[in-house]
Amino acid sequence: TSSSPAGFSDVEQGEWYYTYVNAAANAGLIVGSDGYFRPDDRITREEMAVIVAKAYVYAGKEVASGGIDKFTDKETIAQWAYESVDTVTSAGLIAGMTPDTFEASANTTRAQAVAVLRRFLDAIQ
């Protein structure tokens, strides 16, 4: 359940995001790193791609591939995020920063996050 601790040492009970983070972790949408969620850190585009790809699969959508091939900077995408970036770009959920670059380590803006959420909601309906 949402209130079941996911084991993040930096997600304290009583914080406003506690139930949301634990619900996402318990559903397998987030995993954190070395026991930490890092709730106050900025999120990179590749980190967002991993979460969105997991949510897309969780929603029962089929995974496509090949969308990543158009990016000239695909070699800069971390190995742990590569398949997820391919999934979300193939599904049209996340676009490149330019037509031919993804910029995996760039931080996600609020506007980008909202656009991705809108596309995700459209795709799962």
mmCIF file of N, CA and C in Angstrom:
data_model
loop_
_atom_site.group_PDB
_atom_site.id
_atom_site.type_symbol
_atom_site.label_atom_id
_atom_site.label_comp_id
_atom_site.label_asym_id
_atom_site.label_seq_id
_atom_site.Cartn_x
_atom_site.Cartn_y
_atom_site.Cartn_z
ATOM 1 N N THR A 1 0.833 -1.189 0.000
ATOM 2 C CA THR A 1 0.000 0.000 0.000
ATOM 3 C C THR A 1 0.870 1.242 0.000
ATOM 4 N N SER A 2 0.230 2.385 -0.125
ATOM 5 C CA SER A 2 0.963 3.649 -0.169
ATOM 6 C C SER A 2 1.722 3.915 1.106
ATOM 7 N N SER A 3 1.181 3.478 2.234
ATOM 8 C CA SER A 3 1.834 3.778 3.501
ATOM 9 C C SER A 3 2.917 2.768 3.866
ATOM 10 N N SER A 4 3.057 1.700 3.095
ATOM 11 C CA SER A 4 4.116 0.731 3.363
ATOM 12 C C SER A 4 5.458 1.335 2.985
ATOM 13 N N PRO A 5 6.385 1.428 3.924
ATOM 14 C CA PRO A 5 7.683 2.020 3.619
ATOM 15 C C PRO A 5 8.399 1.249 2.514
ATOM 16 N N ALA A 6 8.993 1.983 1.599
ATOM 17 C CA ALA A 6 9.722 1.365 0.486
ATOM 18 C C ALA A 6 11.202 1.199 0.812
ATOM 19 N N GLY A 7 11.610 1.702 1.968
ATOM 20 C CA GLY A 7 12.992 1.529 2.391
ATOM 21 C C GLY A 7 13.937 2.646 2.028
ATOM 22 N N PHE A 8 13.417 3.811 1.641
ATOM 23 C CA PHE A 8 14.280 4.943 1.341
ATOM 24 C C PHE A 8 14.635 5.658 2.642
ATOM 25 N N SER A 9 15.923 5.770 2.916
ATOM 26 C CA SER A 9 16.341 6.389 4.172
ATOM 27 C C SER A 9 16.138 7.901 4.183
ATOM 28 N N ASP A 10 15.882 8.500 3.029
ATOM 29 C CA ASP A 10 15.688 9.947 2.965
ATOM 30 C C ASP A 10 14.236 10.344 2.696
ATOM 31 N N VAL A 11 13.308 9.414 2.871
ATOM 32 C CA VAL A 11 11.881 9.707 2.739
ATOM 33 C C VAL A 11 11.252 9.464 4.109
ATOM 34 N N GLU A 12 11.085 10.558 4.835
ATOM 35 C CA GLU A 12 10.615 10.493 6.214
ATOM 36 C C GLU A 12 9.098 10.466 6.294
ATOM 37 N N GLN A 13 8.592 9.615 7.174
ATOM 38 C CA GLN A 13 7.148 9.614 7.419
ATOM 39 C C GLN A 13 6.765 11.000 7.922
ATOM 40 N N GLY A 14 5.662 11.515 7.443
ATOM 41 C CA GLY A 14 5.227 12.860 7.804
ATOM 42 C C GLY A 14 5.505 13.883 6.725
ATOM 43 N N GLU A 15 6.430 13.557 5.803
ATOM 44 C CA GLU A 15 6.662 14.461 4.667
ATOM 45 C C GLU A 15 5.460 14.374 3.738
ATOM 46 N N TRP A 16 5.119 15.464 3.061
ATOM 47 C CA TRP A 16 3.926 15.514 2.220
ATOM 48 C C TRP A 16 3.976 14.493 1.088
ATOM 49 N N TYR A 17 5.142 14.111 0.646
ATOM 50 C CA TYR A 17 5.301 13.190 -0.481
ATOM 51 C C TYR A 17 5.470 11.734 -0.064
ATOM 52 N N TYR A 18 5.479 11.461 1.233
ATOM 53 C CA TYR A 18 5.756 10.111 1.749
ATOM 54 C C TYR A 18 4.883 9.030 1.104
ATOM 55 N N THR A 19 3.574 9.199 1.115
ATOM 56 C CA THR A 19 2.694 8.154 0.573
ATOM 57 C C THR A 19 2.843 8.020 -0.941
ATOM 58 N N TYR A 20 3.075 9.139 -1.625
ATOM 59 C CA TYR A 20 3.218 9.096 -3.076
ATOM 60 C C TYR A 20 4.491 8.362 -3.496
ATOM 61 N N VAL A 21 5.587 8.676 -2.851
ATOM 62 C CA VAL A 21 6.862 8.028 -3.158
ATOM 63 C C VAL A 21 6.770 6.540 -2.858
ATOM 64 N N ASN A 22 6.204 6.195 -1.714
ATOM 65 C CA ASN A 22 6.103 4.782 -1.355
ATOM 66 C C ASN A 22 5.144 4.033 -2.278
ATOM 67 N N ALA A 23 4.053 4.663 -2.686
ATOM 68 C CA ALA A 23 3.123 4.015 -3.623
ATOM 69 C C ALA A 23 3.819 3.753 -4.953
ATOM 70 N N ALA A 24 4.561 4.733 -5.449
ATOM 71 C CA ALA A 24 5.276 4.558 -6.715
ATOM 72 C C ALA A 24 6.346 3.470 -6.594
ATOM 73 N N ALA A 25 7.051 3.451 -5.485
ATOM 74 C CA ALA A 25 8.079 2.426 -5.281
ATOM 75 C C ALA A 25 7.452 1.041 -5.139
ATOM 76 N N ASN A 26 6.373 0.949 -4.389
ATOM 77 C CA ASN A 26 5.717 -0.350 -4.194
ATOM 78 C C ASN A 26 5.084 -0.872 -5.479
ATOM 79 N N ALA A 27 4.763 0.027 -6.415
ATOM 80 C CA ALA A 27 4.229 -0.378 -7.720
ATOM 81 C C ALA A 27 5.351 -0.688 -8.713
ATOM 82 N N GLY A 28 6.601 -0.453 -8.314
ATOM 83 C CA GLY A 28 7.732 -0.734 -9.180
ATOM 84 C C GLY A 28 8.067 0.379 -10.157
ATOM 85 N N LEU A 29 7.516 1.567 -9.941
ATOM 86 C CA LEU A 29 7.757 2.680 -10.866
ATOM 87 C C LEU A 29 9.062 3.416 -10.586
ATOM 88 N N ILE A 30 9.519 3.357 -9.336
ATOM 89 C CA ILE A 30 10.784 3.982 -8.959
ATOM 90 C C ILE A 30 11.561 3.007 -8.092
ATOM 91 N N VAL A 31 12.870 3.096 -8.140
ATOM 92 C CA VAL A 31 13.695 2.208 -7.332
ATOM 93 C C VAL A 31 14.700 2.954 -6.463
ATOM 94 N N GLY A 32 15.002 4.174 -6.778
ATOM 95 C CA GLY A 32 15.999 4.905 -6.012
ATOM 96 C C GLY A 32 17.385 4.355 -6.283
ATOM 97 N N SER A 33 18.331 4.754 -5.451
ATOM 98 C CA SER A 33 19.713 4.318 -5.612
ATOM 99 C C SER A 33 20.366 4.191 -4.252
ATOM 100 N N ASP A 34 20.893 3.026 -3.968
ATOM 101 C CA ASP A 34 21.595 2.767 -2.707
ATOM 102 C C ASP A 34 20.762 3.123 -1.478
ATOM 103 N N GLY A 35 19.449 2.878 -1.553
ATOM 104 C CA GLY A 35 18.573 3.146 -0.415
ATOM 105 C C GLY A 35 18.096 4.579 -0.303
ATOM 106 N N TYR A 36 18.386 5.393 -1.301
ATOM 107 C CA TYR A 36 17.995 6.791 -1.289
ATOM 108 C C TYR A 36 17.074 7.097 -2.468
ATOM 109 N N PHE A 37 16.099 7.978 -2.218
ATOM 110 C CA PHE A 37 15.223 8.469 -3.278
ATOM 111 C C PHE A 37 15.689 9.830 -3.782
ATOM 112 N N ARG A 38 16.319 10.613 -2.938
ATOM 113 C CA ARG A 38 16.794 11.961 -3.252
ATOM 114 C C ARG A 38 15.627 12.878 -3.634
ATOM 115 N N PRO A 39 14.655 13.071 -2.728
ATOM 116 C CA PRO A 39 13.447 13.824 -3.052
ATOM 117 C C PRO A 39 13.668 15.284 -3.420
ATOM 118 N N ASP A 40 14.763 15.868 -3.010
ATOM 119 C CA ASP A 40 15.002 17.280 -3.297
ATOM 120 C C ASP A 40 15.901 17.508 -4.508
ATOM 121 N N ASP A 41 16.382 16.433 -5.124
ATOM 122 C CA ASP A 41 17.235 16.571 -6.308
ATOM 123 C C ASP A 41 16.405 16.896 -7.539
ATOM 124 N N ARG A 42 17.037 17.506 -8.492
ATOM 125 C CA ARG A 42 16.412 17.720 -9.798
ATOM 126 C C ARG A 42 16.402 16.376 -10.517
ATOM 127 N N ILE A 43 15.469 16.221 -11.455
ATOM 128 C CA ILE A 43 15.370 14.977 -12.204
ATOM 129 C C ILE A 43 15.874 15.200 -13.631
ATOM 130 N N THR A 44 16.661 14.250 -14.107
ATOM 131 C CA THR A 44 17.175 14.359 -15.465
ATOM 132 C C THR A 44 16.159 13.782 -16.448
ATOM 133 N N ARG A 45 16.378 14.064 -17.708
ATOM 134 C CA ARG A 45 15.479 13.563 -18.751
ATOM 135 C C ARG A 45 15.515 12.038 -18.811
ATOM 136 N N GLU A 46 16.685 11.434 -18.606
ATOM 137 C CA GLU A 46 16.740 9.974 -18.637
ATOM 138 C C GLU A 46 16.079 9.370 -17.396
ATOM 139 N N GLU A 47 16.172 10.024 -16.249
ATOM 140 C CA GLU A 47 15.470 9.536 -15.061
ATOM 141 C C GLU A 47 13.962 9.610 -15.267
ATOM 142 N N MET A 48 13.493 10.715 -15.845
ATOM 143 C CA MET A 48 12.067 10.847 -16.135
ATOM 144 C C MET A 48 11.630 9.766 -17.122
ATOM 145 N N ALA A 49 12.459 9.488 -18.103
ATOM 146 C CA ALA A 49 12.128 8.470 -19.102
ATOM 147 C C ALA A 49 11.938 7.102 -18.453
ATOM 148 N N VAL A 50 12.777 6.771 -17.479
ATOM 149 C CA VAL A 50 12.662 5.478 -16.803
ATOM 150 C C VAL A 50 11.336 5.381 -16.060
ATOM 151 N N ILE A 51 10.967 6.416 -15.335
ATOM 152 C CA ILE A 51 9.711 6.407 -14.581
ATOM 153 C C ILE A 51 8.515 6.315 -15.519
ATOM 154 N N VAL A 52 8.531 7.111 -16.574
ATOM 155 C CA VAL A 52 7.412 7.124 -17.517
ATOM 156 C C VAL A 52 7.314 5.790 -18.254
ATOM 157 N N ALA A 53 8.433 5.218 -18.639
ATOM 158 C CA ALA A 53 8.411 3.917 -19.322
ATOM 159 C C ALA A 53 7.837 2.833 -18.407
ATOM 160 N N LYS A 54 8.225 2.846 -17.141
ATOM 161 C CA LYS A 54 7.684 1.866 -16.196
ATOM 162 C C LYS A 54 6.183 2.060 -16.009
ATOM 163 N N ALA A 55 5.742 3.305 -15.937
ATOM 164 C CA ALA A 55 4.310 3.583 -15.798
ATOM 165 C C ALA A 55 3.554 3.152 -17.051
ATOM 166 N N TYR A 56 4.152 3.334 -18.192
ATOM 167 C CA TYR A 56 3.548 2.951 -19.478
ATOM 168 C C TYR A 56 3.330 1.430 -19.527
ATOM 169 N N VAL A 57 4.334 0.683 -19.120
ATOM 170 C CA VAL A 57 4.222 -0.779 -19.064
ATOM 171 C C VAL A 57 3.229 -1.187 -17.980
ATOM 172 N N TYR A 58 3.273 -0.527 -16.845
ATOM 173 C CA TYR A 58 2.348 -0.808 -15.740
ATOM 174 C C TYR A 58 0.893 -0.623 -16.197
ATOM 175 N N ALA A 59 0.683 0.346 -17.097
ATOM 176 C CA ALA A 59 -0.663 0.618 -17.622
ATOM 177 C C ALA A 59 -1.077 -0.399 -18.686
ATOM 178 N N GLY A 60 -0.194 -1.337 -18.988
ATOM 179 C CA GLY A 60 -0.534 -2.398 -19.925
ATOM 180 C C GLY A 60 -0.262 -2.080 -21.383
ATOM 181 N N LYS A 61 0.519 -1.075 -21.636
ATOM 182 C CA LYS A 61 0.805 -0.688 -23.015
ATOM 183 C C LYS A 61 1.963 -1.513 -23.579
ATOM 184 N N GLU A 62 1.910 -1.760 -24.873
ATOM 185 C CA GLU A 62 2.975 -2.499 -25.544
ATOM 186 C C GLU A 62 4.188 -1.610 -25.756
ATOM 187 N N VAL A 63 5.343 -2.221 -25.589
ATOM 188 C CA VAL A 63 6.596 -1.495 -25.739
ATOM 189 C C VAL A 63 7.052 -1.557 -27.191
ATOM 190 N N ALA A 64 7.333 -0.398 -27.743
ATOM 191 C CA ALA A 64 7.893 -0.298 -29.096
ATOM 192 C C ALA A 64 9.354 0.100 -28.973
ATOM 193 N N SER A 65 10.077 -0.036 -30.052
ATOM 194 C CA SER A 65 11.478 0.372 -30.020
ATOM 195 C C SER A 65 11.862 1.022 -31.342
ATOM 196 N N GLY A 66 13.016 1.631 -31.352
ATOM 197 C CA GLY A 66 13.534 2.268 -32.553
ATOM 198 C C GLY A 66 13.508 3.778 -32.512
ATOM 199 N N GLY A 67 12.746 4.359 -31.595
ATOM 200 C CA GLY A 67 12.663 5.811 -31.511
ATOM 201 C C GLY A 67 13.968 6.460 -31.125
ATOM 202 N N ILE A 68 14.795 5.727 -30.439
ATOM 203 C CA ILE A 68 16.067 6.262 -29.961
ATOM 204 C C ILE A 68 17.089 6.421 -31.085
ATOM 205 N N ASP A 69 16.879 5.703 -32.167
ATOM 206 C CA ASP A 69 17.873 5.683 -33.248
ATOM 207 C C ASP A 69 18.075 7.024 -33.935
ATOM 208 N N LYS A 70 17.111 7.921 -33.835
ATOM 209 C CA LYS A 70 17.253 9.228 -34.493
ATOM 210 C C LYS A 70 18.165 10.190 -33.741
ATOM 211 N N PHE A 71 18.531 9.839 -32.512
ATOM 212 C CA PHE A 71 19.324 10.752 -31.691
ATOM 213 C C PHE A 71 20.817 10.545 -31.901
ATOM 214 N N THR A 72 21.496 11.602 -32.289
ATOM 215 C CA THR A 72 22.936 11.535 -32.507
ATOM 216 C C THR A 72 23.708 11.436 -31.196
ATOM 217 N N ASP A 73 23.059 11.732 -30.089
ATOM 218 C CA ASP A 73 23.719 11.663 -28.787
ATOM 219 C C ASP A 73 23.272 10.443 -27.977
ATOM 220 N N LYS A 74 22.755 9.417 -28.638
ATOM 221 C CA LYS A 74 22.238 8.252 -27.921
ATOM 222 C C LYS A 74 23.316 7.529 -27.123
ATOM 223 N N GLU A 75 24.572 7.675 -27.503
ATOM 224 C CA GLU A 75 25.655 7.026 -26.749
ATOM 225 C C GLU A 75 25.869 7.676 -25.388
ATOM 226 N N THR A 76 25.290 8.848 -25.158
ATOM 227 C CA THR A 76 25.427 9.511 -23.856
ATOM 228 C C THR A 76 24.331 9.090 -22.879
ATOM 229 N N ILE A 77 23.373 8.314 -23.337
ATOM 230 C CA ILE A 77 22.292 7.832 -22.470
ATOM 231 C C ILE A 77 22.834 6.693 -21.636
ATOM 232 N N ALA A 78 22.636 6.768 -20.328
ATOM 233 C CA ALA A 78 23.136 5.738 -19.419
ATOM 234 C C ALA A 78 22.546 4.380 -19.771
ATOM 235 N N GLN A 79 23.334 3.357 -19.578
ATOM 236 C CA GLN A 79 22.905 1.996 -19.899
ATOM 237 C C GLN A 79 21.606 1.632 -19.173
ATOM 238 N N TRP A 80 21.483 2.045 -17.901
ATOM 239 C CA TRP A 80 20.301 1.706 -17.110
ATOM 240 C C TRP A 80 19.048 2.418 -17.610
ATOM 241 N N ALA A 81 19.202 3.453 -18.428
ATOM 242 C CA ALA A 81 18.057 4.221 -18.931
ATOM 243 C C ALA A 81 17.805 4.003 -20.419
ATOM 244 N N TYR A 82 18.728 3.380 -21.106
ATOM 245 C CA TYR A 82 18.692 3.291 -22.566
ATOM 246 C C TYR A 82 17.385 2.683 -23.082
ATOM 247 N N GLU A 83 17.000 1.540 -22.578
ATOM 248 C CA GLU A 83 15.778 0.876 -23.046
ATOM 249 C C GLU A 83 14.536 1.718 -22.752
ATOM 250 N N SER A 84 14.512 2.368 -21.604
ATOM 251 C CA SER A 84 13.372 3.221 -21.252
ATOM 252 C C SER A 84 13.281 4.433 -22.170
ATOM 253 N N VAL A 85 14.415 5.043 -22.482
ATOM 254 C CA VAL A 85 14.412 6.181 -23.410
ATOM 255 C C VAL A 85 13.897 5.713 -24.768
ATOM 256 N N ASP A 86 14.318 4.532 -25.186
ATOM 257 C CA ASP A 86 13.829 3.990 -26.451
ATOM 258 C C ASP A 86 12.315 3.797 -26.397
ATOM 259 N N THR A 87 11.814 3.261 -25.303
ATOM 260 C CA THR A 87 10.366 3.024 -25.149
ATOM 261 C C THR A 87 9.581 4.323 -25.240
ATOM 262 N N VAL A 88 9.961 5.321 -24.456
ATOM 263 C CA VAL A 88 9.166 6.555 -24.402
ATOM 264 C C VAL A 88 9.291 7.397 -25.656
ATOM 265 N N THR A 89 10.446 7.353 -26.311
ATOM 266 C CA THR A 89 10.572 8.106 -27.557
ATOM 267 C C THR A 89 9.847 7.388 -28.690
ATOM 268 N N SER A 90 9.862 6.065 -28.674
ATOM 269 C CA SER A 90 9.134 5.290 -29.687
ATOM 270 C C SER A 90 7.633 5.473 -29.549
ATOM 271 N N ALA A 91 7.169 5.600 -28.304
ATOM 272 C CA ALA A 91 5.741 5.784 -28.037
ATOM 273 C C ALA A 91 5.299 7.227 -28.216
ATOM 274 N N GLY A 92 6.235 8.129 -28.444
ATOM 275 C CA GLY A 92 5.898 9.535 -28.622
ATOM 276 C C GLY A 92 5.599 10.261 -27.320
ATOM 277 N N LEU A 93 6.045 9.705 -26.200
ATOM 278 C CA LEU A 93 5.784 10.319 -24.904
ATOM 279 C C LEU A 93 6.795 11.398 -24.553
ATOM 280 N N ILE A 94 8.031 11.212 -24.970
ATOM 281 C CA ILE A 94 9.077 12.202 -24.729
ATOM 282 C C ILE A 94 9.768 12.475 -26.060
ATOM 283 N N ALA A 95 9.866 13.745 -26.404
ATOM 284 C CA ALA A 95 10.549 14.153 -27.626
ATOM 285 C C ALA A 95 11.984 14.521 -27.292
ATOM 286 N N GLY A 96 12.785 14.687 -28.312
ATOM 287 C CA GLY A 96 14.147 15.155 -28.109
ATOM 288 C C GLY A 96 14.158 16.634 -27.781
ATOM 289 N N MET A 97 15.288 17.089 -27.308
ATOM 290 C CA MET A 97 15.446 18.529 -27.072
ATOM 291 C C MET A 97 15.524 19.255 -28.409
ATOM 292 N N THR A 98 16.067 18.570 -29.411
ATOM 293 C CA THR A 98 16.045 19.008 -30.800
ATOM 294 C C THR A 98 15.578 17.787 -31.592
ATOM 295 N N PRO A 99 15.333 17.916 -32.861
ATOM 296 C CA PRO A 99 14.905 16.739 -33.627
ATOM 297 C C PRO A 99 15.893 15.574 -33.589
ATOM 298 N N ASP A 100 17.194 15.860 -33.358
ATOM 299 C CA ASP A 100 18.157 14.758 -33.376
ATOM 300 C C ASP A 100 19.012 14.623 -32.117
ATOM 301 N N THR A 101 18.624 15.289 -31.023
ATOM 302 C CA THR A 101 19.331 15.098 -29.747
ATOM 303 C C THR A 101 18.326 14.872 -28.626
ATOM 304 N N PHE A 102 18.696 13.974 -27.713
ATOM 305 C CA PHE A 102 17.840 13.687 -26.568
ATOM 306 C C PHE A 102 18.276 14.475 -25.334
ATOM 307 N N GLU A 103 19.567 14.640 -25.141
ATOM 308 C CA GLU A 103 20.143 15.352 -23.987
ATOM 309 C C GLU A 103 19.717 14.698 -22.672
ATOM 310 N N ALA A 104 20.130 13.463 -22.513
ATOM 311 C CA ALA A 104 19.727 12.614 -21.393
ATOM 312 C C ALA A 104 20.042 13.188 -20.017
ATOM 313 N N SER A 105 21.175 13.834 -19.871
ATOM 314 C CA SER A 105 21.562 14.317 -18.546
ATOM 315 C C SER A 105 21.053 15.721 -18.231
ATOM 316 N N ALA A 106 20.349 16.333 -19.179
ATOM 317 C CA ALA A 106 19.762 17.655 -18.920
ATOM 318 C C ALA A 106 18.612 17.503 -17.923
ATOM 319 N N ASN A 107 18.431 18.508 -17.101
ATOM 320 C CA ASN A 107 17.310 18.475 -16.170
ATOM 321 C C ASN A 107 15.996 18.693 -16.907
ATOM 322 N N THR A 108 14.967 18.064 -16.402
ATOM 323 C CA THR A 108 13.626 18.222 -16.958
ATOM 324 C C THR A 108 13.006 19.495 -16.400
ATOM 325 N N THR A 109 12.404 20.279 -17.262
ATOM 326 C CA THR A 109 11.701 21.468 -16.792
ATOM 327 C C THR A 109 10.277 21.086 -16.400
ATOM 328 N N ARG A 110 9.632 21.945 -15.680
ATOM 329 C CA ARG A 110 8.228 21.714 -15.323
ATOM 330 C C ARG A 110 7.368 21.613 -16.575
ATOM 331 N N ALA A 111 7.647 22.466 -17.559
ATOM 332 C CA ALA A 111 6.885 22.447 -18.805
ATOM 333 C C ALA A 111 7.052 21.113 -19.526
ATOM 334 N N GLN A 112 8.281 20.598 -19.569
ATOM 335 C CA GLN A 112 8.515 19.301 -20.191
ATOM 336 C C GLN A 112 7.774 18.200 -19.446
ATOM 337 N N ALA A 113 7.825 18.236 -18.116
ATOM 338 C CA ALA A 113 7.146 17.217 -17.311
ATOM 339 C C ALA A 113 5.641 17.238 -17.554
ATOM 340 N N VAL A 114 5.062 18.412 -17.633
ATOM 341 C CA VAL A 114 3.622 18.521 -17.883
ATOM 342 C C VAL A 114 3.274 17.987 -19.271
ATOM 343 N N ALA A 115 4.080 18.312 -20.269
ATOM 344 C CA ALA A 115 3.830 17.820 -21.626
ATOM 345 C C ALA A 115 3.913 16.296 -21.662
ATOM 346 N N VAL A 116 4.898 15.735 -20.978
ATOM 347 C CA VAL A 116 5.044 14.272 -20.929
ATOM 348 C C VAL A 116 3.855 13.643 -20.221
ATOM 349 N N LEU A 117 3.438 14.218 -19.105
ATOM 350 C CA LEU A 117 2.269 13.681 -18.392
ATOM 351 C C LEU A 117 1.015 13.721 -19.264
ATOM 352 N N ARG A 118 0.830 14.808 -19.996
ATOM 353 C CA ARG A 118 -0.336 14.912 -20.883
ATOM 354 C C ARG A 118 -0.297 13.837 -21.970
ATOM 355 N N ARG A 119 0.865 13.661 -22.580
ATOM 356 C CA ARG A 119 1.004 12.630 -23.621
ATOM 357 C C ARG A 119 0.786 11.236 -23.033
ATOM 358 N N PHE A 120 1.315 11.019 -21.835
ATOM 359 C CA PHE A 120 1.154 9.728 -21.165
ATOM 360 C C PHE A 120 -0.338 9.455 -20.910
ATOM 361 N N LEU A 121 -1.036 10.432 -20.353
ATOM 362 C CA LEU A 121 -2.475 10.255 -20.080
ATOM 363 C C LEU A 121 -3.274 10.007 -21.355
ATOM 364 N N ASP A 122 -2.956 10.731 -22.410
ATOM 365 C CA ASP A 122 -3.606 10.495 -23.701
ATOM 366 C C ASP A 122 -3.354 9.083 -24.194
ATOM 367 N N ALA A 123 -2.131 8.596 -24.017
ATOM 368 C CA ALA A 123 -1.745 7.278 -24.532
ATOM 369 C C ALA A 123 -2.393 6.125 -23.784
ATOM 370 N N ILE A 124 -2.672 6.313 -22.504
ATOM 371 C CA ILE A 124 -3.203 5.184 -21.726
ATOM 372 C C ILE A 124 -4.729 5.165 -21.677
ATOM 373 N N GLN A 125 -5.382 6.159 -22.258
ATOM 374 C CA GLN A 125 -6.840 6.187 -22.242
ATOM 375 C C GLN A 125 -7.425 5.370 -23.356
#
